[in-house]
Coordinates of C-alpha atoms and ligand atoms in Angstrom, one line a residue:
M148 CA 78.6 196.2 -106.2
E149 CA 82.4 196.0 -106.2
L150 CA 83.7 196.5 -109.6
G151 CA 87.4 196.7 -108.7
D152 CA 89.5 197.5 -111.7
V153 CA 87.0 196.3 -114.3
L154 CA 85.8 199.6 -115.6
L155 CA 88.4 202.0 -117.1
E156 CA 87.8 205.7 -116.8
G157 CA 88.9 208.3 -119.3
V158 CA 90.6 206.0 -121.7
V159 CA 89.3 207.9 -124.7
V160 CA 88.9 211.6 -124.4
M161 CA 86.4 212.5 -127.0
S162 CA 85.6 216.0 -128.3
S163 CA 81.9 216.8 -128.2
K164 CA 82.1 216.5 -132.0
T165 CA 83.2 213.4 -133.7
L166 CA 83.7 213.2 -137.5
I167 CA 83.7 209.7 -139.0
K168 CA 85.5 210.2 -142.4
N169 CA 85.5 208.3 -145.6
G170 CA 83.3 205.3 -144.7
C171 CA 80.9 203.4 -147.0
V172 CA 77.7 204.5 -145.2
L173 CA 74.6 202.3 -145.2
T174 CA 72.0 204.4 -143.4
F175 CA 69.2 201.8 -143.7
D176 CA 67.0 204.9 -144.0
K177 CA 65.0 204.6 -147.2
R178 CA 64.7 208.4 -147.6
I179 CA 68.5 208.9 -147.3
G180 CA 69.9 205.8 -149.0
N181 CA 73.4 204.6 -149.0
Y182 CA 76.7 206.3 -149.8
T183 CA 79.8 204.6 -151.3
K184 CA 81.8 207.2 -149.5
A185 CA 80.6 209.7 -146.9
D186 CA 81.3 211.4 -143.6
I187 CA 79.2 211.4 -140.5
L188 CA 79.3 214.3 -138.0
I189 CA 78.3 213.4 -134.5
E190 CA 77.6 216.2 -132.0
G191 CA 77.3 215.1 -128.4
S192 CA 75.0 212.0 -128.6
K193 CA 73.4 212.8 -131.9
I194 CA 74.1 212.4 -135.6
K195 CA 74.3 216.0 -136.9
A196 CA 74.9 215.3 -140.6
I197 CA 75.7 212.7 -143.2
H198 CA 77.3 214.0 -146.4
P199 CA 79.9 213.0 -148.9
Q200 CA 82.3 215.7 -147.6
I201 CA 82.1 217.3 -144.2
E202 CA 85.0 219.4 -142.7
V203 CA 84.9 220.3 -139.0
P204 CA 88.4 221.4 -137.8
D205 CA 87.8 220.9 -134.1
A206 CA 86.1 217.5 -134.3
H207 CA 87.7 214.2 -133.1
L208 CA 88.5 212.3 -136.3
V209 CA 87.6 208.7 -136.8
D210 CA 89.1 207.3 -140.0
A211 CA 86.5 204.9 -141.6
T212 CA 88.5 204.2 -144.8
N213 CA 88.0 200.6 -145.8
M214 CA 85.0 200.4 -143.4
I215 CA 81.3 200.0 -143.8
V216 CA 79.2 202.0 -141.4
I217 CA 75.9 200.6 -140.4
P218 CA 73.3 201.3 -137.6
G219 CA 74.0 199.3 -134.5
F220 CA 72.1 196.0 -134.4
I221 CA 69.1 195.9 -132.0
D222 CA 68.4 192.6 -130.3
G223 CA 64.7 192.2 -129.5
H224 CA 65.0 189.3 -127.2
R225 CA 67.9 188.1 -125.0
H226 CA 68.2 186.4 -121.6
T227 CA 71.4 188.2 -120.9
W228 CA 72.0 186.8 -117.4
E229 CA 73.0 183.5 -119.0
A230 CA 76.3 184.7 -120.4
A231 CA 78.6 183.0 -117.9
I232 CA 77.0 179.6 -118.5
R233 CA 77.2 180.0 -122.3
E234 CA 77.4 176.9 -124.6
I235 CA 76.1 174.4 -122.1
A236 CA 72.8 173.9 -124.0
T237 CA 74.1 173.5 -127.5
D238 CA 72.8 169.9 -127.5
F239 CA 69.8 170.5 -125.3
T240 CA 66.1 170.0 -126.1
F241 CA 63.8 172.6 -124.6
Y242 CA 63.0 170.1 -121.8
D243 CA 66.7 169.8 -121.0
Y244 CA 67.1 173.6 -121.0
E245 CA 64.2 173.9 -118.6
Q246 CA 65.6 171.2 -116.3
V247 CA 69.2 172.2 -116.3
V248 CA 69.1 176.0 -116.7
L249 CA 65.8 177.2 -115.4
R250 CA 65.1 174.6 -112.7
G251 CA 68.8 174.0 -111.9
L252 CA 71.6 176.5 -112.4
R253 CA 69.3 179.6 -112.2
N254 CA 68.4 178.7 -108.6
V255 CA 72.0 179.2 -107.3
Y256 CA 72.6 182.5 -108.9
R257 CA 73.5 185.2 -106.4
P258 CA 72.7 188.8 -107.3
H259 CA 76.4 189.1 -108.1
D260 CA 76.1 186.3 -110.7
V261 CA 73.2 188.1 -112.4
F262 CA 75.4 191.2 -112.5
V263 CA 78.3 189.3 -114.0
G264 CA 76.0 187.6 -116.5
N265 CA 74.4 190.9 -117.7
F266 CA 77.7 192.8 -117.7
L267 CA 79.5 190.0 -119.7
G268 CA 76.5 189.4 -122.0
A269 CA 76.1 193.1 -122.8
L270 CA 79.8 193.5 -123.4
E271 CA 79.6 190.5 -125.8
A272 CA 76.7 192.1 -127.6
L273 CA 78.5 195.5 -127.9
N274 CA 81.6 193.8 -129.1
S275 CA 79.7 192.2 -132.0
G276 CA 78.0 195.5 -133.0
V277 CA 74.7 195.2 -131.0
T278 CA 74.1 198.6 -129.5
S279 CA 70.6 198.0 -128.0
L280 CA 68.9 195.0 -126.5
L281 CA 65.8 193.9 -124.8
D282 CA 67.0 192.0 -121.7
W283 CA 64.3 189.5 -120.8
C284 CA 65.6 188.9 -117.3
H285 CA 64.0 185.8 -115.8
N286 CA 66.4 185.5 -113.0
T287 CA 64.8 188.0 -110.5
P288 CA 63.9 186.0 -107.4
T289 CA 64.7 189.1 -105.3
F290 CA 64.9 192.8 -105.6
A291 CA 68.7 192.6 -105.3
H292 CA 68.9 190.2 -108.3
A293 CA 66.9 192.8 -110.4
E294 CA 69.1 195.6 -109.2
A295 CA 72.2 193.6 -110.1
G296 CA 70.9 192.9 -113.6
I297 CA 70.2 196.6 -114.2
M298 CA 73.7 197.5 -113.0
G299 CA 75.3 195.0 -115.3
L300 CA 73.7 196.5 -118.3
K301 CA 74.4 200.1 -117.1
H302 CA 78.1 199.5 -116.5
A303 CA 78.5 197.8 -119.9
G304 CA 77.2 201.0 -121.5
I305 CA 74.5 199.4 -123.7
R306 CA 71.2 200.9 -124.7
G307 CA 67.9 199.1 -124.3
S308 CA 65.4 197.9 -121.7
F309 CA 65.7 195.7 -118.6
Y310 CA 62.5 193.6 -118.4
Y311 CA 61.9 192.5 -114.9
N312 CA 60.3 189.0 -114.7
V313 CA 57.4 189.2 -112.3
Q314 CA 57.4 186.4 -109.7
D315 CA 54.0 184.7 -109.7
N316 CA 54.2 183.8 -106.0
L317 CA 54.3 187.4 -105.0
S318 CA 51.1 189.4 -104.3
M319 CA 50.1 192.3 -106.6
N320 CA 51.1 194.8 -103.9
E321 CA 54.6 193.2 -103.5
T322 CA 55.1 193.2 -107.2
R323 CA 53.9 196.8 -107.5
H324 CA 56.3 197.7 -104.7
I325 CA 59.3 196.1 -106.5
L326 CA 58.4 197.8 -109.9
C327 CA 58.0 201.2 -108.2
G328 CA 61.3 200.7 -106.3
L329 CA 63.2 199.9 -109.5
L330 CA 61.6 202.9 -111.3
E331 CA 62.5 205.3 -108.5
R332 CA 66.1 204.1 -108.1
Y333 CA 67.2 203.4 -111.6
F334 CA 64.8 204.9 -114.2
T335 CA 64.1 208.5 -113.3
H336 CA 65.5 210.2 -116.4
S337 CA 63.6 209.7 -119.6
D338 CA 66.7 210.3 -121.7
D339 CA 68.7 207.5 -120.0
L340 CA 70.0 204.7 -122.2
L341 CA 68.1 202.1 -120.2
H342 CA 64.4 201.7 -119.6
L343 CA 62.3 199.4 -117.5
G344 CA 59.8 196.8 -118.9
V345 CA 58.0 193.8 -117.4
A346 CA 58.5 190.2 -118.5
L347 CA 55.5 188.1 -117.7
T348 CA 55.4 184.4 -117.7
G349 CA 52.1 184.6 -119.6
P350 CA 49.3 182.2 -120.3
E351 CA 51.6 179.2 -120.8
G352 CA 52.5 179.3 -117.1
T353 CA 50.3 181.8 -115.3
P354 CA 46.5 181.5 -114.8
M355 CA 44.6 184.0 -116.9
E356 CA 43.0 185.7 -113.9
L357 CA 46.4 186.5 -112.4
L358 CA 47.9 187.4 -115.8
T359 CA 45.0 189.9 -116.3
Q360 CA 45.8 191.5 -113.0
Q361 CA 49.5 191.7 -113.8
M362 CA 48.9 193.3 -117.1
H363 CA 46.5 195.9 -115.7
M364 CA 49.1 196.8 -113.1
C365 CA 51.9 197.2 -115.7
R366 CA 49.6 199.5 -117.6
E367 CA 48.8 201.6 -114.6
L368 CA 52.5 202.1 -114.1
G369 CA 53.0 202.8 -117.8
L370 CA 55.4 199.8 -118.3
P371 CA 55.7 197.8 -121.5
I372 CA 55.1 194.0 -121.3
S373 CA 56.8 191.1 -123.0
I374 CA 55.5 187.5 -123.0
H375 CA 56.7 184.2 -124.6
V376 CA 53.9 182.6 -126.6
G377 CA 53.9 179.4 -128.7
D378 CA 56.6 177.6 -126.8
I379 CA 54.1 174.8 -126.4
P380 CA 51.6 173.8 -129.2
N381 CA 47.9 173.9 -128.8
I382 CA 47.7 176.3 -125.9
K383 CA 46.0 179.1 -127.9
S384 CA 47.8 181.7 -125.8
V385 CA 47.3 184.5 -128.3
K386 CA 43.6 183.8 -128.8
K387 CA 43.0 183.8 -125.0
M388 CA 44.7 187.1 -124.5
Y389 CA 43.1 188.7 -127.6
K390 CA 39.6 187.6 -126.6
A391 CA 40.3 188.9 -123.1
G392 CA 41.2 192.3 -124.6
L393 CA 44.7 192.1 -123.2
L394 CA 46.8 192.7 -126.3
G395 CA 47.9 196.1 -127.6
P396 CA 50.9 198.0 -128.9
D397 CA 52.5 198.0 -125.4
V398 CA 52.8 194.2 -125.6
N399 CA 55.7 192.3 -127.1
L400 CA 55.2 188.7 -128.0
V401 CA 58.2 186.4 -128.2
H402 CA 58.6 183.5 -130.7
C403 CA 54.9 183.1 -131.8
T404 CA 55.7 179.6 -133.0
N405 CA 53.1 176.9 -132.9
L406 CA 50.1 179.3 -133.1
E407 CA 46.9 178.4 -134.9
E408 CA 46.5 180.3 -138.2
E409 CA 43.7 182.6 -136.9
E410 CA 46.0 183.7 -134.1
Y411 CA 48.4 185.4 -136.5
K412 CA 45.5 187.6 -137.5
Y413 CA 45.1 188.5 -133.8
V414 CA 48.7 189.3 -133.6
A415 CA 48.3 191.7 -136.5
D416 CA 45.0 193.1 -135.4
S417 CA 46.1 194.0 -131.9
G418 CA 49.2 195.9 -132.9
V419 CA 51.6 194.0 -130.6
T420 CA 55.3 193.8 -131.5
V421 CA 56.9 190.5 -132.1
A422 CA 60.5 189.2 -131.4
I423 CA 61.6 185.9 -133.0
S424 CA 64.9 184.1 -132.4
P425 CA 65.6 181.9 -135.4
A426 CA 68.5 179.9 -133.9
S427 CA 67.0 178.9 -130.6
E428 CA 63.6 178.3 -132.2
M429 CA 65.0 175.9 -134.7
Q430 CA 66.7 173.9 -132.0
M431 CA 64.1 174.0 -129.2
I432 CA 60.8 175.5 -130.0
G433 CA 59.7 175.2 -133.6
I434 CA 59.9 176.6 -137.1
P435 CA 60.5 180.4 -137.1
V436 CA 57.3 182.1 -138.3
T437 CA 58.8 185.1 -140.1
G438 CA 56.8 184.4 -143.3
K439 CA 53.5 183.9 -141.4
L440 CA 54.1 187.2 -139.7
L441 CA 55.1 189.1 -142.8
N442 CA 52.0 187.7 -144.5
V443 CA 49.7 189.4 -142.0
G444 CA 51.8 192.6 -142.1
V445 CA 53.8 192.2 -138.9
K446 CA 57.6 192.7 -139.2
P447 CA 59.3 190.9 -136.3
S448 CA 62.5 191.9 -134.7
L449 CA 65.3 189.3 -134.2
G450 CA 66.8 188.1 -131.0
V451 CA 69.7 185.9 -129.8
D452 CA 67.6 184.5 -127.0
S453 CA 70.1 182.4 -125.1
V454 CA 73.9 182.1 -125.4
T455 CA 73.7 178.8 -123.6
A456 CA 72.8 177.4 -127.0
M457 CA 74.3 179.7 -129.6
A458 CA 76.5 182.7 -130.3
G459 CA 75.6 186.1 -129.1
D460 CA 75.9 188.1 -132.3
M461 CA 73.2 189.2 -134.6
F462 CA 75.0 188.4 -137.9
M463 CA 74.0 184.7 -137.4
Q464 CA 70.3 185.6 -136.7
V465 CA 70.2 187.8 -139.8
R466 CA 71.8 185.0 -141.9
L467 CA 69.4 182.3 -140.6
V468 CA 66.2 184.3 -141.0
L469 CA 67.1 185.4 -144.5
Q470 CA 68.1 182.0 -145.8
L471 CA 65.2 180.3 -144.1
E472 CA 62.7 182.6 -145.7
R473 CA 64.3 182.1 -149.0
M474 CA 64.1 178.4 -148.6
F475 CA 60.4 178.5 -147.6
Y476 CA 59.6 180.7 -150.5
L477 CA 61.5 178.6 -153.0
Q478 CA 59.8 175.4 -151.8
G479 CA 56.4 177.2 -152.0
Q480 CA 57.1 178.2 -155.6
W481 CA 58.1 174.6 -156.5
D482 CA 55.1 173.2 -154.8
S483 CA 52.9 175.5 -156.8
G484 CA 54.4 174.4 -160.1
V485 CA 56.8 177.3 -160.7
D486 CA 60.1 175.7 -161.8
T487 CA 62.3 178.8 -161.9
P488 CA 61.1 181.5 -159.5
K489 CA 62.0 185.1 -160.7
I490 CA 62.5 186.6 -157.2
L491 CA 63.8 185.6 -153.8
G492 CA 61.6 185.3 -150.7
M493 CA 63.5 188.0 -148.8
S494 CA 66.2 190.5 -149.6
S495 CA 69.4 191.2 -147.6
Q496 CA 68.2 194.6 -146.7
Q497 CA 64.8 193.3 -145.4
A498 CA 66.6 190.9 -143.1
L499 CA 69.0 193.7 -141.9
D500 CA 65.9 195.9 -141.2
L501 CA 64.5 193.2 -138.9
A502 CA 67.8 193.3 -136.9
T503 CA 67.8 197.1 -136.6
I504 CA 64.7 199.3 -137.0
E505 CA 62.3 196.6 -136.2
G506 CA 64.2 195.9 -133.0
A507 CA 64.0 199.6 -132.2
R508 CA 60.2 199.5 -132.6
V509 CA 60.0 196.6 -130.1
L510 CA 62.0 198.7 -127.6
G511 CA 59.9 201.8 -128.4
I512 CA 63.0 203.8 -129.5
D513 CA 62.6 203.8 -133.3
Q514 CA 62.5 207.6 -133.3
K515 CA 65.9 207.6 -131.6
V516 CA 67.9 204.7 -133.3
G517 CA 67.6 201.9 -135.8
T518 CA 68.8 203.9 -138.8
L519 CA 71.6 206.4 -139.5
T520 CA 69.5 209.5 -139.7
P521 CA 70.5 213.1 -138.8
G522 CA 68.7 214.0 -135.6
K523 CA 68.8 210.4 -134.3
D524 CA 71.2 209.2 -131.6
A525 CA 74.6 208.0 -132.9
D526 CA 74.5 204.3 -132.3
L527 CA 76.6 202.8 -135.1
T528 CA 79.1 200.1 -136.0
L529 CA 82.1 200.2 -138.3
V530 CA 82.8 197.0 -140.1
R531 CA 86.3 196.5 -141.6
Y532 CA 86.2 195.0 -145.0
T533 CA 90.0 194.5 -145.6
D534 CA 89.7 191.3 -143.7
L535 CA 90.0 188.2 -145.9
N536 CA 86.3 187.1 -145.5
L537 CA 85.1 190.5 -146.9
F538 CA 87.8 191.7 -149.3
P539 CA 87.5 192.9 -152.0
M540 CA 84.2 194.4 -151.2
N541 CA 81.7 194.2 -154.1
N542 CA 78.3 194.3 -152.3
P543 CA 78.2 196.1 -149.0
V544 CA 74.5 195.3 -148.1
G545 CA 74.8 191.7 -149.1
A546 CA 78.0 191.4 -147.2
M547 CA 76.5 192.8 -144.0
A548 CA 73.6 190.3 -144.2
L549 CA 75.5 187.1 -145.2
C550 CA 79.2 187.4 -144.9
A551 CA 80.3 189.7 -142.0
E552 CA 81.3 188.4 -138.6
T553 CA 82.1 189.8 -135.2
M554 CA 85.8 189.7 -136.0
N555 CA 85.2 192.3 -138.7
V556 CA 83.6 194.8 -136.2
D557 CA 86.3 197.5 -135.8
S558 CA 84.4 200.2 -133.9
V559 CA 81.1 200.6 -132.0
F560 CA 79.5 203.8 -130.8
V561 CA 76.5 204.1 -128.5
S562 CA 74.9 207.5 -128.1
G563 CA 78.0 209.1 -129.7
R564 CA 80.4 207.4 -127.2
A565 CA 83.1 205.1 -128.5
I566 CA 82.7 201.7 -126.9
K567 CA 84.9 199.7 -129.2
R568 CA 87.8 201.1 -131.3
H569 CA 90.3 199.3 -133.5
G570 CA 88.8 195.9 -132.6
Q571 CA 89.0 196.4 -128.8
L572 CA 86.4 197.4 -126.1
V573 CA 87.9 200.6 -124.8
H574 CA 86.0 201.0 -121.5
V575 CA 86.8 197.8 -119.6
N576 CA 89.8 195.9 -118.4
M577 CA 89.4 192.6 -120.3
D578 CA 91.6 190.5 -118.0
Q579 CA 89.4 191.6 -115.1
V580 CA 86.2 190.9 -117.0
L581 CA 87.4 187.3 -117.8
Q582 CA 88.4 186.7 -114.2
M583 CA 85.0 187.9 -113.0
A584 CA 83.2 185.7 -115.5
R585 CA 85.3 182.6 -114.6
E586 CA 84.8 183.1 -110.9
S587 CA 81.0 183.4 -111.3
R588 CA 80.9 180.4 -113.6
D589 CA 83.0 178.3 -111.1
Y590 CA 80.7 179.3 -108.2
I591 CA 77.5 178.4 -110.1
F592 CA 78.9 175.0 -111.2
T593 CA 80.3 174.3 -107.8
M594 CA 77.0 174.9 -106.2
R595 CA 74.9 172.9 -108.7
G596 CA 77.3 170.6 -110.4
V597 CA 78.7 170.8 -113.9
P598 CA 75.8 170.3 -116.4
Y599 CA 75.9 167.1 -118.4
G600 CA 77.7 167.3 -121.7
S601 CA 79.7 170.4 -120.7
K602 CA 83.5 170.5 -120.2
P603 CA 84.4 173.7 -118.4
L604 CA 87.8 175.1 -119.1
Ligands
ZN820 ZN1 63.2 183.7 -124.5

């Protein structure tokens, strides 16, 4: 893959120790709590200490005065490859999305376009304070497309998992060959930022017999599985898989809208993880089921899903899930005759947890990231509160849930490495990134035609 001048080398020379000074530190770790003012010492890739006053003379200093420090957001579900065709589906139904994106534009993608989509999409995520994501890559018609998707994420410097979408027209042996090839070439080190998973079309598109074989193969290879369920009502996908003994903690279910009531119990019973994407669900799939999941003891993670229809930051997902749950709760109280409810249906911190530690659980990295805890990896975001939408700062947790925006994200660190500083990504040449994105977008639209309703600039 030719990267030209896109990646910048050695822009920031970091000491092996970094000291983040004088930030308002929200650890999201219940045992540690929050600090109005504290320092964070990073040694190598790890958080060494969080304390009101730390002095380390030889550390690289990061001034976090007027900043709120939070764990990096963790996106539990995103089709990152779609970044260069962003915004085209803002007025699409799910049917339109399937016709135009999945049956149309997707088919002209070269491996290079998957690379550009994943690179651009991961940079967008990092820029907005997302330090890990689950990339559900359903644009893998060839091995080369999968390789390109992986390289896009790797070059962007994001943490997470690349979920290869199994092609149902391939034999089990061919699929096994591809998965083993990807593992051998790209995922040999267990301490790498990126891991491999398998995205299966699932019972809403794949016959149960084939799905069963696919899931057994994933388990033989030790690979986690993710499946969309509930996109279509009345399919009973979860019930079918539960009764067939296919569900377990290594399975991630996406959306879970439109399930029958008993199926939510199966979700809880089987120990699967769940990712919901409030914005795309409200437009195309159905009512987000956060409350139904919480009622059976399942905490979902949040995901952007598709930037063809909405922005790629997690601030919006947090905001949506929080206010939706509050609305449902309030309506429920009124419906049951309570005129003035004494509590809200969800707190700001609960919503932020879904976008951080619960995402880490989906990715199987909750021992590593998801909270600011000494011993964990240093994935964190500094949010500047001297901007007009946040100043003066009177409620840091509430502000992070309901008021902050990407424009307030000053700095982002992944595994102790500075990815964004002073409002700018430090490891890429942005002019080159934009040019690469524009060329890829132009190629895709030239090959397939400009999607209806869009006005490319
Ligand atoms: Zn999806």
